[in-house]
Amino acid sequence: MTLTQDQAATPPNPAPGGGVPSLSAVRPTVSPDRLLADLVPPRHFAQARFSTYRADPAHPSQTTVPARLQEVARETAAPRSSGLKALFGRRRAAPAVYMDGGFGVGKTHLLTSLAHAVTAELGERSVAYGTFVEYTNLVGALGFLPTVEALATRRLVCIDEFELDDPGDTVLMSRLLRELADRDVALAATSNTLPEALGEGRFAAEDFLREIQALSSRFEVLRVDGEDYRHRAVVTEATPLSADVVARSAAARRGAVLDEFEDLLAHLATVHPSRYGALLDGVEMVALTGVRPVQRQEVALRLVVLVDRLYDRDVPVLLAGDAGQHLFSEEMLRGGYRKKYFRALSRLGALAEEGRRLAV
């Protein structure tokens, strides 16, 4: 893809006639430098620390996993061996941990807490933090070896939502992790077990270890049990907002954008997913009218990426339409990308509830 100079992080331009601006009118451009600079914990988890993680006493792993991750932070931040000791002694491999568990059990909170702990000891340039998709986009923008060289300067690389549904991307990420591990970079990753699989074994962990064959012996699997704290399996269980309320609320809020759902979906097809973060620069609320079930898988997958970027940035969403509990079809929710869709529904539900609270 062609990457040009970044746009400024300012709200979208007002619509002609002074109306509410539209996200569909934004044409973001993103430089490779910005892709690297954006590999930081999301704004949603800016205050996440081990001390703010609220463990559920009913699930002991929510206490043991944070304790282990604090040890990992200390191991990662410890001085590396050098000189004769490094040449002739047995160097301990950099830590590599993988957190498995269902949606909303706090894995991302713990991953960002680990990132913040290492950053506090070694400085901002010591950690790279991104989702699986953001790293594959980075490789697409920079090339494989330049990506390795850039990330090898970090002491810790965190990968949130490691995905196993695209064989090509999975092989790419496995190779990237192997290169980084060989360069003594600590690794931490998360993934999800589907809600219906909880309690039936480490299904996601088994898949993960199988796909990273060369690294499987290095990774320590940490299972985080529990229930989704958001308690969302659908976009929202409340009565949908009217189009008038959505439009009025958007007009009353600085930094809001207002789009017809189908127009936004069509626009997303013209923007590379690596630019969806830049698409939201300066946006403080996304208001959508005419929300209806998504019929095509490629359209649904682009929407999932946008929801992830909205959630990362804590951007509330106003929804008007008739999608209700059926934004994604039953076929999609049973298919190979079902983890992405369940995650998106959970996250969009939380953002929609925040939007309802702000509606006027």
Coordinates of N, CA, C and O in Angstrom, one line a residue, residues 180-249:
L180 N 12.2 -12.4 16.9 CA 12.3 -11.5 18.1 C 12.8 -12.3 19.3 O 13.7 -11.8 20.0
A181 N 12.3 -13.5 19.5 CA 12.8 -14.3 20.6 C 14.2 -14.6 20.5 O 15.0 -14.6 21.5
D182 N 14.7 -14.9 19.2 CA 16.1 -15.2 19.0 C 17.0 -14.0 19.3 O 18.2 -14.1 19.5
R183 N 16.4 -12.8 19.3 CA 17.1 -11.6 19.6 C 16.9 -11.1 21.0 O 17.1 -9.9 21.4
D184 N 16.4 -12.0 21.8 CA 16.3 -11.8 23.3 C 15.2 -10.7 23.6 O 15.3 -10.0 24.6
V185 N 14.2 -10.7 22.8 CA 13.0 -9.8 23.1 C 12.0 -10.6 23.9 O 11.6 -11.7 23.5
A186 N 11.5 -10.1 25.0 CA 10.5 -10.7 25.8 C 9.2 -10.6 25.0 O 8.9 -9.6 24.3
L187 N 8.3 -11.6 25.1 CA 7.1 -11.6 24.4 C 5.9 -11.9 25.3 O 6.0 -12.7 26.3
A188 N 4.8 -11.3 25.0 CA 3.5 -11.5 25.8 C 2.4 -11.4 24.8 O 2.3 -10.5 24.0
A189 N 1.5 -12.4 24.9 CA 0.3 -12.5 23.9 C -0.9 -12.9 24.6 O -0.9 -13.5 25.7
T190 N -2.1 -12.5 24.1 CA -3.4 -12.9 24.6 C -4.1 -13.5 23.4 O -3.9 -13.2 22.2
S191 N -5.1 -14.3 23.7 CA -6.1 -14.7 22.7 C -7.4 -15.1 23.5 O -7.4 -14.9 24.7
N192 N -8.4 -15.5 22.8 CA -9.7 -15.8 23.4 C -10.1 -17.2 23.2 O -9.9 -17.8 22.2
T193 N -10.8 -17.7 24.3 CA -11.5 -19.0 24.1 C -13.0 -18.6 24.0 O -13.5 -17.6 24.6
L194 N -13.7 -19.2 23.0 CA -15.1 -18.8 22.8 C -15.9 -19.1 24.1 O -15.6 -20.0 24.9
P195 N -16.9 -18.3 24.3 CA -17.7 -18.5 25.6 C -18.2 -19.9 25.8 O -18.2 -20.4 26.9
E196 N -18.7 -20.6 24.7 CA -19.2 -21.9 24.9 C -18.1 -22.9 25.1 O -18.4 -24.1 25.5
A197 N -16.8 -22.6 25.0 CA -15.7 -23.5 25.2 C -15.1 -23.4 26.6 O -14.3 -24.2 27.0
L198 N -15.5 -22.4 27.3 CA -14.9 -22.2 28.7 C -15.2 -23.4 29.5 O -16.3 -23.9 29.6
G199 N -14.2 -23.8 30.3 CA -14.4 -24.9 31.1 C -14.1 -26.3 30.5 O -14.1 -27.3 31.1
E200 N -13.9 -26.3 29.1 CA -13.7 -27.5 28.4 C -12.3 -27.8 28.1 O -12.0 -28.6 27.3
G201 N -11.4 -27.0 28.6 CA -10.0 -27.2 28.3 C -9.4 -26.0 27.6 O -10.0 -25.0 27.2
R202 N -8.0 -26.0 27.4 CA -7.3 -24.9 26.8 C -7.3 -25.0 25.3 O -6.3 -25.2 24.6
F203 N -8.5 -24.8 24.7 CA -8.6 -25.0 23.3 C -7.8 -23.9 22.5 O -7.0 -24.2 21.6
A204 N -7.9 -22.6 22.9 CA -7.1 -21.6 22.2 C -5.6 -21.8 22.4 O -4.8 -21.6 21.5
A205 N -5.3 -22.2 23.6 CA -3.8 -22.4 23.9 C -3.3 -23.5 23.1 O -2.2 -23.4 22.6
E206 N -4.0 -24.6 23.0 CA -3.5 -25.7 22.2 C -3.3 -25.3 20.7 O -2.4 -25.6 20.1
D207 N -4.3 -24.5 20.2 CA -4.2 -24.0 18.8 C -3.0 -23.1 18.7 O -2.2 -23.2 17.7
F208 N -2.8 -22.2 19.6 CA -1.7 -21.2 19.6 C -0.3 -22.0 19.6 O 0.5 -21.7 18.8
L209 N -0.2 -22.9 20.5 CA 1.1 -23.6 20.6 C 1.4 -24.5 19.3 O 2.5 -24.6 18.9
R210 N 0.3 -25.0 18.8 CA 0.5 -25.8 17.5 C 1.0 -24.9 16.4 O 1.8 -25.2 15.6
E211 N 0.4 -23.7 16.3 CA 0.8 -22.8 15.2 C 2.1 -22.1 15.3 O 2.7 -21.7 14.4
I212 N 2.7 -22.0 16.6 CA 4.0 -21.4 16.7 C 5.0 -22.5 17.1 O 5.8 -22.4 18.0
Q213 N 4.9 -23.6 16.4 CA 5.6 -24.8 16.7 C 7.1 -24.6 17.2 O 7.5 -25.1 18.2
A214 N 7.8 -23.8 16.5 CA 9.2 -23.6 16.8 C 9.4 -22.9 18.2 O 10.5 -22.9 18.7
L215 N 8.4 -22.2 18.6 CA 8.5 -21.4 19.8 C 7.6 -22.0 21.0 O 7.7 -21.5 22.1
S216 N 6.9 -23.1 20.7 CA 6.0 -23.6 21.7 C 6.6 -23.9 23.1 O 6.0 -23.7 24.1
S217 N 7.9 -24.4 23.0 CA 8.5 -24.8 24.3 C 8.9 -23.5 25.1 O 9.2 -23.6 26.3
R218 N 9.0 -22.4 24.4 CA 9.5 -21.2 25.1 C 8.3 -20.5 25.8 O 8.5 -19.7 26.8
F219 N 7.1 -20.7 25.3 CA 5.9 -19.9 25.9 C 5.4 -20.6 27.1 O 5.2 -21.8 27.1
E220 N 5.1 -19.8 28.1 CA 4.4 -20.2 29.3 C 2.9 -19.9 29.2 O 2.6 -18.7 29.0
V221 N 2.0 -20.8 29.2 CA 0.6 -20.6 29.1 C 0.0 -20.2 30.5 O 0.2 -20.9 31.4
L222 N -0.7 -19.1 30.5 CA -1.4 -18.6 31.7 C -2.9 -18.6 31.4 O -3.3 -17.7 30.6
R223 N -3.7 -19.4 32.1 CA -5.1 -19.4 31.8 C -5.8 -18.5 32.8 O -5.6 -18.5 34.0
V224 N -6.6 -17.6 32.3 CA -7.4 -16.6 33.1 C -8.8 -17.0 32.9 O -9.4 -16.8 31.9
D225 N -9.4 -17.5 34.0 CA -10.8 -17.9 34.0 C -11.7 -16.8 34.5 O -11.2 -15.8 35.0
G226 N -13.0 -16.9 34.2 CA -13.9 -15.9 34.7 C -15.0 -15.6 33.7 O -15.0 -16.2 32.6
E227 N -15.9 -14.7 34.0 CA -17.0 -14.3 33.2 C -16.7 -12.9 32.6 O -15.9 -12.1 33.1
D228 N -17.3 -12.6 31.4 CA -17.2 -11.4 30.8 C -17.7 -10.3 31.7 O -18.9 -10.2 32.0
Y229 N -16.8 -9.4 32.2 CA -17.3 -8.3 33.1 C -18.2 -7.4 32.4 O -19.0 -6.7 33.1
R230 N -18.2 -7.3 31.1 CA -19.1 -6.4 30.4 C -20.5 -7.0 30.3 O -21.5 -6.3 30.1
H231 N -20.6 -8.3 30.4 CA -21.9 -9.0 30.4 C -22.6 -8.6 29.1 O -23.8 -8.3 29.1
R232 N -21.9 -8.7 28.0 CA -22.6 -8.3 26.7 C -22.3 -9.5 25.7 O -21.2 -9.8 25.5
A233 N -23.4 -10.0 25.2 CA -23.3 -11.0 24.1 C -24.0 -10.4 22.8 O -23.9 -11.0 21.8
V234 N -24.6 -9.2 23.0 CA -25.2 -8.6 21.9 C -24.8 -7.1 21.8 O -24.1 -6.6 22.8
V235 N -25.2 -6.4 20.8 CA -24.8 -5.0 20.7 C -25.3 -4.2 21.8 O -24.7 -3.5 22.5
T236 N -26.6 -4.3 22.1 CA -27.2 -3.7 23.2 C -28.6 -4.3 23.4 O -29.3 -4.6 22.5
E237 N -28.9 -4.6 24.7 CA -30.2 -5.2 25.0 C -31.3 -4.1 25.2 O -32.5 -4.5 25.4
A238 N -30.9 -2.9 25.2 CA -31.9 -1.8 25.4 C -32.6 -1.4 24.1 O -32.3 -1.9 23.0
T239 N -33.7 -0.7 24.3 CA -34.5 -0.2 23.1 C -33.6 0.7 22.3 O -32.9 1.5 22.8
P240 N -33.6 0.4 20.9 CA -32.7 1.2 20.1 C -33.1 2.7 20.1 O -34.2 3.1 20.3
L241 N -32.0 3.5 19.9 CA -32.3 5.0 19.9 C -32.9 5.3 18.6 O -32.7 4.6 17.6
S242 N -33.7 6.4 18.5 CA -34.3 6.9 17.3 C -33.2 7.6 16.5 O -32.2 8.1 17.0
A243 N -33.4 7.7 15.2 CA -32.5 8.5 14.3 C -32.4 9.9 14.7 O -31.4 10.6 14.7
D244 N -33.6 10.5 15.2 CA -33.6 11.9 15.6 C -32.7 12.1 16.8 O -32.0 13.1 16.9
V245 N -32.8 11.2 17.8 CA -32.0 11.3 19.0 C -30.5 11.2 18.7 O -29.7 12.0 19.2
V246 N -30.2 10.3 17.8 CA -28.8 10.1 17.4 C -28.2 11.3 16.8 O -27.2 11.8 17.1
A247 N -29.0 11.9 15.8 CA -28.6 13.1 15.1 C -28.5 14.3 16.0 O -27.5 15.1 16.0
R248 N -29.4 14.4 16.9 CA -29.4 15.6 17.8 C -28.3 15.5 18.8 O -27.6 16.4 19.1
S249 N -28.0 14.3 19.3 CA -26.9 14.1 20.2 C -25.6 14.3 19.6 O -24.7 14.9 20.2

